[in-house]
């Protein structure tokens, strides 16, 4: 390829790549530089390791990393795990399947903060759930369900919001598997679970990877759900970053922000590699 | 001759005594005229935007200057002002912010407010923080305890940390406070830390020794961890109190009053400042150096901090007036009780206490 040809191709790609490089690249650059002491909005700017050294040594930082990873990974795996059976169920059209599919995907249209407050109304002390449980006699009196310390409510909401996205990707992927392939597996004696592990999962691994990665990144960086219905004895990385920023500690906030980006990248690569390795062997 | 000399002297004295005021009045008239020429003012305030849009219609009627109030966030508004400081003309005419944020902002980003007409009642120092030439207070607020009088009698209200501990023990799960998303909870726990520990909260020194000296207060909260509830925010605390879940919560006086005026919280909910004291302060307004309508901004700040507007704030929002000539008779607490107000801890000590409390109490729950 001549230099002119390469420049021509680069020029054609520049509207897309250029946006990524300029907008995302600039933000990443500033965040990284800020974590090393540059772009200090208040006070002196200059290179320093101190923000990283002090930052990663803080108890709040380590807890936030651990908690965000828990939320990100649990939400991603549960969403995909729930989406698979639904995608398989909806693989072949049947009367009402379009309606069911539309209802299942409805949470995609509900904004996160709206969903969080709706959920809060349902589980609050005098909310619908408590009233129903008391009325049924299951609870003697209303129970405090919001902001539970194990983040069960938060994970539930993450899955409710993200499962439809996984369903959207996986439905297309499972529909692309021909009946012949599945029938052949059945003829060879494969049960339902074995057909899933050896045929369906390997053939839909790309959609699975995309679902896992995109849901993981979103849940890892969650702020809205955490500050509304999340446990009050834990803080997500996004929440912790905001805590720092609100106190004018931009460099410390940048350390958390860069950590968030690094974990998103590392976690995505890990999920992609693990899912590929887990099913590659079965595909042979 | 003597009479003529005396008359001339008196006239000269009178002229001299009136000269500054007349000059100021004339200058102010010119400012108002220039403001009306500008025709609009943009006020960046981070709360009650809808209600302020209604409230400031009175300003528009009086001066013929339109007030624009965009929706925004407290820190985001400050960040925006800082971010666009390099521009010749910014978007913000008047910036509202908590007085405690002032030490974090470079005062050179604001214009001096010495162009305002003299008003001895105007307040420029709140909770020990001086606004200097660039900031004046327009909103006085007070933290305290909101309570449901149907569940606790006035004479039983806790006044000291020991009283609160006794209440928690006998009424587990009936007291709530937040540690983020609002300052009422931080005011409560820091007031307890101050009362229990022997640490001077008026010093800004955030040395490890001073933080370690708070251990008595930290132990106090950890010993009673199962008996109080951590809420998600100021609003969450008040909502759940009004909903009947709690007996008492930490709250802001003006926040509670505003929600009651709007009918969003039960009118029966009452408010008090415990004898151990809780923090109070206020919000300030300043005019960025690159304000697009600086004259209109000055006129607006003068109107906002006037005794008449401050008296109306007291009635409609339950604020403590920030003009000494204003009427505060509609407040939720008496002037006598307001004497229990204490000043917020100075930064960076306050930030260090908050971070330590989260690590040592919240993350240990």
PDB file of C-alpha atoms in Angstrom, chain A residues 1-239:
ATOM      1  CA  UNK A   1       0.000   0.000   0.000  1.00  0.00           C
ATOM      2  CA  UNK A   2       1.387   3.357  -0.974  1.00  0.00           C
ATOM      3  CA  UNK A   3       1.685   6.203   1.470  1.00  0.00           C
ATOM      4  CA  UNK A   4      -0.890   8.171  -0.480  1.00  0.00           C
ATOM      5  CA  UNK A   5      -3.324   5.262  -0.373  1.00  0.00           C
ATOM      6  CA  UNK A   6      -2.851   4.896   3.395  1.00  0.00           C
ATOM      7  CA  UNK A   7      -3.405   8.625   3.891  1.00  0.00           C
ATOM      8  CA  UNK A   8      -6.527   8.410   1.731  1.00  0.00           C
ATOM      9  CA  UNK A   9      -7.951   5.560   3.843  1.00  0.00           C
ATOM     10  CA  UNK A  10      -7.025   7.363   7.042  1.00  0.00           C
ATOM     11  CA  UNK A  11      -8.801  10.458   5.807  1.00  0.00           C
ATOM     12  CA  UNK A  12     -11.918   8.452   5.035  1.00  0.00           C
ATOM     13  CA  UNK A  13     -11.831   6.923   8.507  1.00  0.00           C
ATOM     14  CA  UNK A  14     -11.083  10.184  10.265  1.00  0.00           C
ATOM     15  CA  UNK A  15     -14.715  11.290  10.821  1.00  0.00           C
ATOM     16  CA  UNK A  16     -15.231   8.188  12.956  1.00  0.00           C
ATOM     17  CA  UNK A  17     -11.794   7.637  14.440  1.00  0.00           C
ATOM     18  CA  UNK A  18     -11.228  11.368  14.795  1.00  0.00           C
ATOM     19  CA  UNK A  19     -14.237  11.743  17.055  1.00  0.00           C
ATOM     20  CA  UNK A  20     -13.006   8.911  19.245  1.00  0.00           C
ATOM     21  CA  UNK A  21      -9.464  10.243  19.399  1.00  0.00           C
ATOM     22  CA  UNK A  22     -10.421  13.865  20.008  1.00  0.00           C
ATOM     23  CA  UNK A  23     -13.359  13.548  22.374  1.00  0.00           C
ATOM     24  CA  UNK A  24     -12.733  10.328  24.288  1.00  0.00           C
ATOM     25  CA  UNK A  25      -8.958  10.607  24.027  1.00  0.00           C
ATOM     26  CA  UNK A  26      -8.929  14.144  25.401  1.00  0.00           C
ATOM     27  CA  UNK A  27     -11.080  13.158  28.374  1.00  0.00           C
ATOM     28  CA  UNK A  28      -8.937  10.123  29.135  1.00  0.00           C
ATOM     29  CA  UNK A  29      -5.769  12.181  28.787  1.00  0.00           C
ATOM     30  CA  UNK A  30      -6.993  14.891  31.166  1.00  0.00           C
ATOM     31  CA  UNK A  31      -8.210  12.334  33.722  1.00  0.00           C
ATOM     32  CA  UNK A  32      -4.892  10.480  33.674  1.00  0.00           C
ATOM     33  CA  UNK A  33      -2.891  13.719  33.815  1.00  0.00           C
ATOM     34  CA  UNK A  34      -5.070  14.996  36.653  1.00  0.00           C
ATOM     35  CA  UNK A  35      -4.474  11.815  38.632  1.00  0.00           C
ATOM     36  CA  UNK A  36      -0.751  12.653  38.478  1.00  0.00           C
ATOM     37  CA  UNK A  37      -1.208  16.200  39.715  1.00  0.00           C
ATOM     38  CA  UNK A  38      -1.772  18.128  36.491  1.00  0.00           C
ATOM     39  CA  UNK A  39      -4.822  20.225  35.563  1.00  0.00           C
ATOM     40  CA  UNK A  40      -5.338  21.137  39.191  1.00  0.00           C
ATOM     41  CA  UNK A  41      -8.271  23.550  39.188  1.00  0.00           C
ATOM     42  CA  UNK A  42      -7.440  24.812  42.668  1.00  0.00           C
ATOM     43  CA  UNK A  43      -3.784  25.215  43.624  1.00  0.00           C
ATOM     44  CA  UNK A  44      -0.484  24.238  42.036  1.00  0.00           C
ATOM     45  CA  UNK A  45      -0.199  21.793  39.145  1.00  0.00           C
ATOM     46  CA  UNK A  46       2.785  19.471  38.776  1.00  0.00           C
ATOM     47  CA  UNK A  47       3.773  15.824  38.490  1.00  0.00           C
ATOM     48  CA  UNK A  48       3.244  13.769  41.626  1.00  0.00           C
ATOM     49  CA  UNK A  49       2.743  10.120  42.524  1.00  0.00           C
ATOM     50  CA  UNK A  50       1.210  11.114  45.846  1.00  0.00           C
ATOM     51  CA  UNK A  51      -2.427  11.038  44.680  1.00  0.00           C
ATOM     52  CA  UNK A  52      -2.083   7.417  43.584  1.00  0.00           C
ATOM     53  CA  UNK A  53       0.002   6.335  46.572  1.00  0.00           C
ATOM     54  CA  UNK A  54      -2.381   7.904  49.090  1.00  0.00           C
ATOM     55  CA  UNK A  55      -5.499   7.106  47.057  1.00  0.00           C
ATOM     56  CA  UNK A  56      -5.097   3.350  46.725  1.00  0.00           C
ATOM     57  CA  UNK A  57      -4.139   3.105  50.386  1.00  0.00           C
ATOM     58  CA  UNK A  58      -7.492   4.462  51.554  1.00  0.00           C
ATOM     59  CA  UNK A  59     -10.007   2.053  53.002  1.00  0.00           C
ATOM     60  CA  UNK A  60     -12.839   3.809  51.148  1.00  0.00           C
ATOM     61  CA  UNK A  61     -11.043   3.286  47.835  1.00  0.00           C
ATOM     62  CA  UNK A  62     -10.500  -0.436  48.307  1.00  0.00           C
ATOM     63  CA  UNK A  63     -14.073  -0.935  49.505  1.00  0.00           C
ATOM     64  CA  UNK A  64     -15.426   1.003  46.526  1.00  0.00           C
ATOM     65  CA  UNK A  65     -13.348  -1.087  44.089  1.00  0.00           C
ATOM     66  CA  UNK A  66     -14.517  -4.331  45.659  1.00  0.00           C
ATOM     67  CA  UNK A  67     -18.151  -3.254  45.828  1.00  0.00           C
ATOM     68  CA  UNK A  68     -18.275  -1.904  42.246  1.00  0.00           C
ATOM     69  CA  UNK A  69     -16.724  -5.095  40.899  1.00  0.00           C
ATOM     70  CA  UNK A  70     -19.322  -7.113  42.825  1.00  0.00           C
ATOM     71  CA  UNK A  71     -22.175  -5.045  41.374  1.00  0.00           C
ATOM     72  CA  UNK A  72     -20.716  -5.050  37.848  1.00  0.00           C
ATOM     73  CA  UNK A  73     -19.970  -8.762  37.629  1.00  0.00           C
ATOM     74  CA  UNK A  74     -23.114  -9.965  39.430  1.00  0.00           C
ATOM     75  CA  UNK A  75     -25.370  -7.764  37.310  1.00  0.00           C
ATOM     76  CA  UNK A  76     -23.720  -8.866  34.069  1.00  0.00           C
ATOM     77  CA  UNK A  77     -23.827 -12.594  34.822  1.00  0.00           C
ATOM     78  CA  UNK A  78     -27.373 -12.578  36.214  1.00  0.00           C
ATOM     79  CA  UNK A  79     -28.704 -10.503  33.327  1.00  0.00           C
ATOM     80  CA  UNK A  80     -27.193 -12.838  30.720  1.00  0.00           C
ATOM     81  CA  UNK A  81     -28.189 -15.954  32.665  1.00  0.00           C
ATOM     82  CA  UNK A  82     -31.803 -14.814  32.783  1.00  0.00           C
ATOM     83  CA  UNK A  83     -31.828 -13.606  29.186  1.00  0.00           C
ATOM     84  CA  UNK A  84     -30.718 -16.964  27.705  1.00  0.00           C
ATOM     85  CA  UNK A  85     -33.796 -19.048  28.626  1.00  0.00           C
ATOM     86  CA  UNK A  86     -36.076 -16.212  27.553  1.00  0.00           C
ATOM     87  CA  UNK A  87     -34.231 -15.864  24.241  1.00  0.00           C
ATOM     88  CA  UNK A  88     -34.536 -19.616  23.640  1.00  0.00           C
ATOM     89  CA  UNK A  89     -38.208 -19.541  24.576  1.00  0.00           C
ATOM     90  CA  UNK A  90     -38.823 -16.727  22.092  1.00  0.00           C
ATOM     91  CA  UNK A  91     -36.611 -18.304  19.391  1.00  0.00           C
ATOM     92  CA  UNK A  92     -39.555 -19.677  17.467  1.00  0.00           C
ATOM     93  CA  UNK A  93     -42.510 -17.313  16.991  1.00  0.00           C
ATOM     94  CA  UNK A  94     -45.771 -18.372  18.668  1.00  0.00           C
ATOM     95  CA  UNK A  95     -49.054 -16.555  19.223  1.00  0.00           C
ATOM     96  CA  UNK A  96     -48.335 -13.683  21.627  1.00  0.00           C
ATOM     97  CA  UNK A  97     -44.560 -13.998  21.410  1.00  0.00           C
ATOM     98  CA  UNK A  98     -44.207 -10.510  19.917  1.00  0.00           C
ATOM     99  CA  UNK A  99     -46.206  -9.011  22.781  1.00  0.00           C
ATOM    100  CA  UNK A 100     -44.216 -10.906  25.390  1.00  0.00           C
ATOM    101  CA  UNK A 101     -40.970  -9.870  23.756  1.00  0.00           C
ATOM    102  CA  UNK A 102     -42.059  -6.216  23.708  1.00  0.00           C
ATOM    103  CA  UNK A 103     -43.091  -6.296  27.384  1.00  0.00           C
ATOM    104  CA  UNK A 104     -39.801  -7.927  28.376  1.00  0.00           C
ATOM    105  CA  UNK A 105     -37.875  -5.195  26.574  1.00  0.00           C
ATOM    106  CA  UNK A 106     -39.957  -2.343  28.018  1.00  0.00           C
ATOM    107  CA  UNK A 107     -37.426  -1.535  30.798  1.00  0.00           C
ATOM    108  CA  UNK A 108     -35.058  -0.338  28.062  1.00  0.00           C
ATOM    109  CA  UNK A 109     -37.387   2.641  27.596  1.00  0.00           C
ATOM    110  CA  UNK A 110     -37.492   3.563  31.294  1.00  0.00           C
ATOM    111  CA  UNK A 111     -34.767   5.949  32.397  1.00  0.00           C
ATOM    112  CA  UNK A 112     -32.604   4.720  35.261  1.00  0.00           C
ATOM    113  CA  UNK A 113     -33.520   7.430  37.764  1.00  0.00           C
ATOM    114  CA  UNK A 114     -37.223   6.943  37.026  1.00  0.00           C
ATOM    115  CA  UNK A 115     -36.855   3.202  37.511  1.00  0.00           C
ATOM    116  CA  UNK A 116     -35.025   3.768  40.804  1.00  0.00           C
ATOM    117  CA  UNK A 117     -37.747   5.988  42.233  1.00  0.00           C
ATOM    118  CA  UNK A 118     -40.488   3.681  41.006  1.00  0.00           C
ATOM    119  CA  UNK A 119     -38.735   0.794  42.704  1.00  0.00           C
ATOM    120  CA  UNK A 120     -38.354   2.890  45.854  1.00  0.00           C
ATOM    121  CA  UNK A 121     -42.100   3.499  45.889  1.00  0.00           C
ATOM    122  CA  UNK A 122     -42.708  -0.235  45.651  1.00  0.00           C
ATOM    123  CA  UNK A 123     -40.377  -1.285  48.475  1.00  0.00           C
ATOM    124  CA  UNK A 124     -40.623   1.731  50.809  1.00  0.00           C
ATOM    125  CA  UNK A 125     -41.847   1.377  54.376  1.00  0.00           C
ATOM    126  CA  UNK A 126     -45.434   2.093  53.425  1.00  0.00           C
ATOM    127  CA  UNK A 127     -44.987   1.024  49.800  1.00  0.00           C
ATOM    128  CA  UNK A 128     -47.073  -1.401  47.787  1.00  0.00           C
ATOM    129  CA  UNK A 129     -44.981  -4.456  48.668  1.00  0.00           C
ATOM    130  CA  UNK A 130     -45.064  -3.855  52.419  1.00  0.00           C
ATOM    131  CA  UNK A 131     -48.788  -3.108  52.355  1.00  0.00           C
ATOM    132  CA  UNK A 132     -49.469  -6.294  50.432  1.00  0.00           C
ATOM    133  CA  UNK A 133     -47.318  -8.419  52.741  1.00  0.00           C
ATOM    134  CA  UNK A 134     -49.053  -7.010  55.811  1.00  0.00           C
ATOM    135  CA  UNK A 135     -52.460  -7.496  54.198  1.00  0.00           C
ATOM    136  CA  UNK A 136     -51.611 -11.116  53.362  1.00  0.00           C
ATOM    137  CA  UNK A 137     -50.457 -11.634  56.933  1.00  0.00           C
ATOM    138  CA  UNK A 138     -46.913 -12.565  55.890  1.00  0.00           C
ATOM    139  CA  UNK A 139     -45.493  -9.495  57.681  1.00  0.00           C
ATOM    140  CA  UNK A 140     -46.775  -8.466  61.120  1.00  0.00           C
ATOM    141  CA  UNK A 141     -45.766  -4.887  60.392  1.00  0.00           C
ATOM    142  CA  UNK A 142     -43.991  -3.034  57.549  1.00  0.00           C
ATOM    143  CA  UNK A 143     -40.317  -3.884  57.172  1.00  0.00           C
ATOM    144  CA  UNK A 144     -37.427  -1.649  56.192  1.00  0.00           C
ATOM    145  CA  UNK A 145     -36.506  -2.929  52.721  1.00  0.00           C
ATOM    146  CA  UNK A 146     -34.839   0.024  51.030  1.00  0.00           C
ATOM    147  CA  UNK A 147     -31.070   0.477  50.940  1.00  0.00           C
ATOM    148  CA  UNK A 148     -30.523  -3.133  52.094  1.00  0.00           C
ATOM    149  CA  UNK A 149     -26.942  -3.809  53.122  1.00  0.00           C
ATOM    150  CA  UNK A 150     -26.407  -6.721  50.706  1.00  0.00           C
ATOM    151  CA  UNK A 151     -27.458  -4.636  47.687  1.00  0.00           C
ATOM    152  CA  UNK A 152     -30.147  -7.164  46.775  1.00  0.00           C
ATOM    153  CA  UNK A 153     -32.542  -4.405  45.726  1.00  0.00           C
ATOM    154  CA  UNK A 154     -29.854  -2.735  43.678  1.00  0.00           C
ATOM    155  CA  UNK A 155     -28.857  -5.943  41.897  1.00  0.00           C
ATOM    156  CA  UNK A 156     -32.526  -6.677  41.228  1.00  0.00           C
ATOM    157  CA  UNK A 157     -32.936  -3.263  39.618  1.00  0.00           C
ATOM    158  CA  UNK A 158     -29.717  -3.622  37.615  1.00  0.00           C
ATOM    159  CA  UNK A 159     -30.912  -6.952  36.245  1.00  0.00           C
ATOM    160  CA  UNK A 160     -34.410  -5.584  35.574  1.00  0.00           C
ATOM    161  CA  UNK A 161     -32.894  -2.726  33.582  1.00  0.00           C
ATOM    162  CA  UNK A 162     -30.123  -4.657  31.799  1.00  0.00           C
ATOM    163  CA  UNK A 163     -31.598  -8.084  31.129  1.00  0.00           C
ATOM    164  CA  UNK A 164     -33.701  -6.749  28.187  1.00  0.00           C
ATOM    165  CA  UNK A 165     -30.519  -5.509  26.539  1.00  0.00           C
ATOM    166  CA  UNK A 166     -28.947  -8.954  26.813  1.00  0.00           C
ATOM    167  CA  UNK A 167     -32.217 -10.432  25.569  1.00  0.00           C
ATOM    168  CA  UNK A 168     -32.135  -8.144  22.544  1.00  0.00           C
ATOM    169  CA  UNK A 169     -28.659  -9.332  21.549  1.00  0.00           C
ATOM    170  CA  UNK A 170     -29.143 -12.990  22.417  1.00  0.00           C
ATOM    171  CA  UNK A 171     -32.518 -13.354  20.699  1.00  0.00           C
ATOM    172  CA  UNK A 172     -30.963 -12.486  17.347  1.00  0.00           C
ATOM    173  CA  UNK A 173     -28.055 -14.819  17.967  1.00  0.00           C
ATOM    174  CA  UNK A 174     -30.137 -17.867  18.944  1.00  0.00           C
ATOM    175  CA  UNK A 175     -32.540 -17.267  16.086  1.00  0.00           C
ATOM    176  CA  UNK A 176     -29.589 -17.526  13.718  1.00  0.00           C
ATOM    177  CA  UNK A 177     -28.913 -21.132  14.819  1.00  0.00           C
ATOM    178  CA  UNK A 178     -30.579 -23.454  12.347  1.00  0.00           C
ATOM    179  CA  UNK A 179     -32.944 -26.186  13.458  1.00  0.00           C
ATOM    180  CA  UNK A 180     -30.797 -28.739  11.630  1.00  0.00           C
ATOM    181  CA  UNK A 181     -27.888 -28.131  13.969  1.00  0.00           C
ATOM    182  CA  UNK A 182     -30.004 -28.493  17.088  1.00  0.00           C
ATOM    183  CA  UNK A 183     -31.842 -31.540  15.701  1.00  0.00           C
ATOM    184  CA  UNK A 184     -28.528 -33.179  14.842  1.00  0.00           C
ATOM    185  CA  UNK A 185     -27.301 -32.637  18.398  1.00  0.00           C
ATOM    186  CA  UNK A 186     -30.524 -34.129  19.739  1.00  0.00           C
ATOM    187  CA  UNK A 187     -30.230 -37.124  17.397  1.00  0.00           C
ATOM    188  CA  UNK A 188     -26.740 -37.707  18.741  1.00  0.00           C
ATOM    189  CA  UNK A 189     -28.169 -37.953  22.252  1.00  0.00           C
ATOM    190  CA  UNK A 190     -27.493 -34.499  23.628  1.00  0.00           C
ATOM    191  CA  UNK A 191     -29.941 -33.414  26.329  1.00  0.00           C
ATOM    192  CA  UNK A 192     -31.241 -29.867  26.702  1.00  0.00           C
ATOM    193  CA  UNK A 193     -28.434 -28.742  29.012  1.00  0.00           C
ATOM    194  CA  UNK A 194     -25.772 -30.373  26.837  1.00  0.00           C
ATOM    195  CA  UNK A 195     -27.232 -28.795  23.700  1.00  0.00           C
ATOM    196  CA  UNK A 196     -26.987 -25.430  25.398  1.00  0.00           C
ATOM    197  CA  UNK A 197     -23.382 -25.942  26.521  1.00  0.00           C
ATOM    198  CA  UNK A 198     -22.039 -27.539  23.356  1.00  0.00           C
ATOM    199  CA  UNK A 199     -24.099 -25.938  20.596  1.00  0.00           C
ATOM    200  CA  UNK A 200     -26.053 -22.828  21.601  1.00  0.00           C
ATOM    201  CA  UNK A 201     -23.535 -21.133  23.891  1.00  0.00           C
ATOM    202  CA  UNK A 202     -20.532 -21.592  21.558  1.00  0.00           C
ATOM    203  CA  UNK A 203     -22.526 -20.352  18.566  1.00  0.00           C
ATOM    204  CA  UNK A 204     -23.808 -17.284  20.449  1.00  0.00           C
ATOM    205  CA  UNK A 205     -20.625 -16.491  22.318  1.00  0.00           C
ATOM    206  CA  UNK A 206     -20.135 -13.188  20.489  1.00  0.00           C
ATOM    207  CA  UNK A 207     -23.547 -11.885  21.580  1.00  0.00           C
ATOM    208  CA  UNK A 208     -22.860 -13.218  25.073  1.00  0.00           C
ATOM    209  CA  UNK A 209     -19.538 -11.371  25.197  1.00  0.00           C
ATOM    210  CA  UNK A 210     -21.114  -8.128  23.994  1.00  0.00           C
ATOM    211  CA  UNK A 211     -23.903  -8.406  26.572  1.00  0.00           C
ATOM    212  CA  UNK A 212     -21.565  -9.237  29.436  1.00  0.00           C
ATOM    213  CA  UNK A 213     -19.149  -6.427  28.608  1.00  0.00           C
ATOM    214  CA  UNK A 214     -21.674  -3.663  28.032  1.00  0.00           C
ATOM    215  CA  UNK A 215     -23.735  -4.535  31.117  1.00  0.00           C
ATOM    216  CA  UNK A 216     -20.600  -4.928  33.230  1.00  0.00           C
ATOM    217  CA  UNK A 217     -19.281  -1.487  32.261  1.00  0.00           C
ATOM    218  CA  UNK A 218     -22.618   0.190  32.974  1.00  0.00           C
ATOM    219  CA  UNK A 219     -23.154  -1.517  36.323  1.00  0.00           C
ATOM    220  CA  UNK A 220     -19.534  -1.025  37.402  1.00  0.00           C
ATOM    221  CA  UNK A 221     -19.874   2.734  36.922  1.00  0.00           C
ATOM    222  CA  UNK A 222     -23.349   2.954  38.476  1.00  0.00           C
ATOM    223  CA  UNK A 223     -24.143   6.140  40.341  1.00  0.00           C
ATOM    224  CA  UNK A 224     -27.904   6.620  39.995  1.00  0.00           C
ATOM    225  CA  UNK A 225     -29.107   3.328  41.443  1.00  0.00           C
ATOM    226  CA  UNK A 226     -26.468   3.323  44.164  1.00  0.00           C
ATOM    227  CA  UNK A 227     -27.316   6.772  45.517  1.00  0.00           C
ATOM    228  CA  UNK A 228     -31.042   6.055  45.417  1.00  0.00           C
ATOM    229  CA  UNK A 229     -31.563   2.469  46.498  1.00  0.00           C
ATOM    230  CA  UNK A 230     -28.053   1.134  47.118  1.00  0.00           C
ATOM    231  CA  UNK A 231     -26.758   0.147  50.547  1.00  0.00           C
ATOM    232  CA  UNK A 232     -25.754   3.130  52.682  1.00  0.00           C
ATOM    233  CA  UNK A 233     -22.804   1.235  54.144  1.00  0.00           C
ATOM    234  CA  UNK A 234     -21.128   0.918  50.737  1.00  0.00           C
ATOM    235  CA  UNK A 235     -20.072   3.385  48.066  1.00  0.00           C
ATOM    236  CA  UNK A 236     -19.617   2.710  44.383  1.00  0.00           C
ATOM    237  CA  UNK A 237     -16.562   4.044  42.575  1.00  0.00           C
ATOM    238  CA  UNK A 238     -18.678   6.652  40.774  1.00  0.00           C
ATOM    239  CA  UNK A 239     -20.162   7.754  44.090  1.00  0.00           C
TER     240      UNK A 239
END
